[in-house]
Amino acid sequence: MSTPSLPASDRALRLREALIAAAFTADGLLERLGAPAYAALARSETVPALRATRGDSPLDTLVRLFLLQRPVQASAAAVALPLEECVQDGWAVREGDLVRAAVDVRPYGGPEGQDWFIVSDLGCAVGGAGGIGSHEEGVVLGVGGASTTLAGITVRRPVASALDLGTGSGIQALHAAQHAIRVTATDVNPRALEFTRLTLALSGAAPAELLEGSLFEPVGTRTYDLIVSNPPFVISPGARLTYRDGGMGGDDLCRTLVQQAGDRLNEDGYAQFLANWQHVEGEEWQDRVRSWVPAGCDAWIVQREVQDITQYAELWLRDSGDHRTDPAVYTQRYEAWLDEFEARRTKAVGFGWITLRRSAAAAAGHPSVVAEEWPHAVEQPLGPAVEAHFARQDYLREHDDAALLAAHFTLSEEVVQEQVGVPGAEDPEHVVLRQHRGMRRATKVDAVGAGFAGVCDGSLPAGRILDAIAQLMAEDPVLLRDRTPQSIRLLVEEGFIEPVRDGAPPS
């Protein structure tokens, strides 16, 4: 499998202009294919898209060529593209009267409506024409659910330097290029670096520094304001496939990545990863992953999914196409996965997000490390919610109970109250506060909590509100003040109420 030659910057621009002129964009595809055919592509079903592109427009040609990876007539390709340049530069291959794509080019909509294009190996765009399966060693995948998830949870503030570790086809580097002055992208696979170069060029983004090597070895002791990584986190018996298997035992690759990230972060810098971790007999998964957090860093660890070892093995055996091989070979490989898990006393595998932030408080020995399970739906992009989480942790570290009672709070805008109980009953059995943005959390509160949250408009300190509630409920105000700060902390930590700072609640 050969790597496509790199286009010159002016020729990449002309190809980009041709793609956009034909509406070969995320919005253009949705309009041309229609929602059902567009959704079918995400399931690796191409028939509806083929039926929708039976015309001879430039967009029909480009969809069939790059998205569905079907041969098209050279005469039609010449109308849609600067064909000779594309052939010379390695984007396409001419075979007589037909033209075939040499790489997968997939439209991708940026967060502010930018028209971007992710370049990867043929048949390797997740949910694409070829689907995932039977990949050769060293192939480079395109956009998938994991990569878009990481892009969505990443904190997007302006920074001087960003590192995309294990860049693949370059989607994280492309996002980082929008808010970082300097972007470095690394990968153990040199093909991935070439595809990242193509992705950036075709998307009209600034070029990145591209370095070959494993983990942090290519960057030495350099430090960054932002580190992102969608690493080869699959826990497997061996390292057959570079794009997914890290080559270390168990979850050692993810552990090493997290542990080493602390020394590569600038003050107040973020490192954000997707990861798998083992659920080991006799050990809480939270304790296992907390132990990875490096000194000097706060952390927020969110477990999104758990699979037992049979589900996990079957998922990744299907990913590599092993379920289509000889049954005896499939059985042998399945056994190898189960042997690996048995040897490590692993009963399940967790998947989730790990965010580190280097902070002065953590360096002083007061880190905030939150490990939680949240399998429910969230609202992407989640980057602002991630940043707000750490801001709230800072606030709670800086305020003891007395300071909380003297503070002013407002109810977060997206929070609603739900009353749960038997229809017709005079009083609800319990009250639920629910968020409709960000993490979309819900928490059950008692009458005091519901009353407190309901009157938090920033005008009165928390202690005064509690005194009024005590009077209404005929409770001892001193006892109420003593037992309520922990509940206030929980409401602040989970974002149901926001502290008023400098006369105004945080945005």
Tab-separated table of N, CA, C and O in Angstrom, residues 255 258-259 283 285-294 301 369:
chain	number	residue	atom	x	y	z
A	255	ARG	N	-2.122	3.873	31.014
A	255	ARG	CA	-1.535	4.294	32.289
A	255	ARG	C	-0.255	5.095	32.052
A	255	ARG	O	-0.064	6.170	32.647
A	258	VAL	N	-1.003	8.630	30.637
A	258	VAL	CA	-1.526	9.563	31.644
A	258	VAL	C	-0.429	9.960	32.625
A	258	VAL	O	-0.263	11.144	32.953
A	259	GLN	N	0.328	8.992	33.100
A	259	GLN	CA	1.364	9.291	34.088
A	259	GLN	C	2.430	10.230	33.536
A	259	GLN	O	2.928	11.101	34.245
A	283	GLU	N	-10.476	-5.224	43.065
A	283	GLU	CA	-9.986	-3.852	42.948
A	283	GLU	C	-11.096	-2.978	42.373
A	283	GLU	O	-11.764	-3.365	41.418
A	285	TRP	N	-12.378	-0.029	40.130
A	285	TRP	CA	-11.813	0.604	38.932
A	285	TRP	C	-11.418	2.051	39.206
A	285	TRP	O	-10.428	2.535	38.642
A	286	GLN	N	-12.185	2.735	40.076
A	286	GLN	CA	-11.848	4.128	40.395
A	286	GLN	C	-10.470	4.229	41.023
A	286	GLN	O	-9.690	5.138	40.685
A	287	ASP	N	-10.162	3.303	41.935
A	287	ASP	CA	-8.850	3.336	42.582
A	287	ASP	C	-7.749	3.069	41.558
A	287	ASP	O	-6.668	3.681	41.620
A	288	ARG	N	-8.020	2.168	40.632
A	288	ARG	CA	-7.008	1.828	39.625
A	288	ARG	C	-6.656	3.059	38.784
A	288	ARG	O	-5.481	3.390	38.598
A	289	VAL	N	-7.668	3.740	38.273
A	289	VAL	CA	-7.395	4.848	37.366
A	289	VAL	C	-6.915	6.081	38.135
A	289	VAL	O	-6.079	6.845	37.631
A	290	ARG	N	-7.414	6.277	39.346
A	290	ARG	CA	-6.899	7.393	40.167
A	290	ARG	C	-5.393	7.271	40.378
A	290	ARG	O	-4.681	8.275	40.435
A	291	SER	N	-4.913	6.029	40.502
A	291	SER	CA	-3.480	5.831	40.763
A	291	SER	C	-2.626	6.268	39.584
A	291	SER	O	-1.423	6.441	39.717
A	292	TRP	N	-3.242	6.441	38.404
A	292	TRP	CA	-2.489	6.893	37.238
A	292	TRP	C	-2.223	8.394	37.260
A	292	TRP	O	-1.312	8.865	36.564
A	293	VAL	N	-3.009	9.154	38.000
A	293	VAL	CA	-2.947	10.616	37.929
A	293	VAL	C	-1.591	11.100	38.448
A	293	VAL	O	-1.195	10.795	39.577
A	294	PRO	N	-0.854	11.861	37.647
A	294	PRO	CA	0.483	12.305	38.074
A	294	PRO	C	0.422	13.409	39.119
A	294	PRO	O	-0.564	14.149	39.218
A	301	ILE	N	-12.155	11.917	35.738
A	301	ILE	CA	-12.213	10.625	35.059
A	301	ILE	C	-13.672	10.222	34.950
A	301	ILE	O	-14.382	10.145	35.968
A	369	VAL	N	-9.315	15.051	42.422
A	369	VAL	CA	-9.384	13.896	41.527
A	369	VAL	C	-10.775	13.296	41.644
A	369	VAL	O	-11.127	12.718	42.676
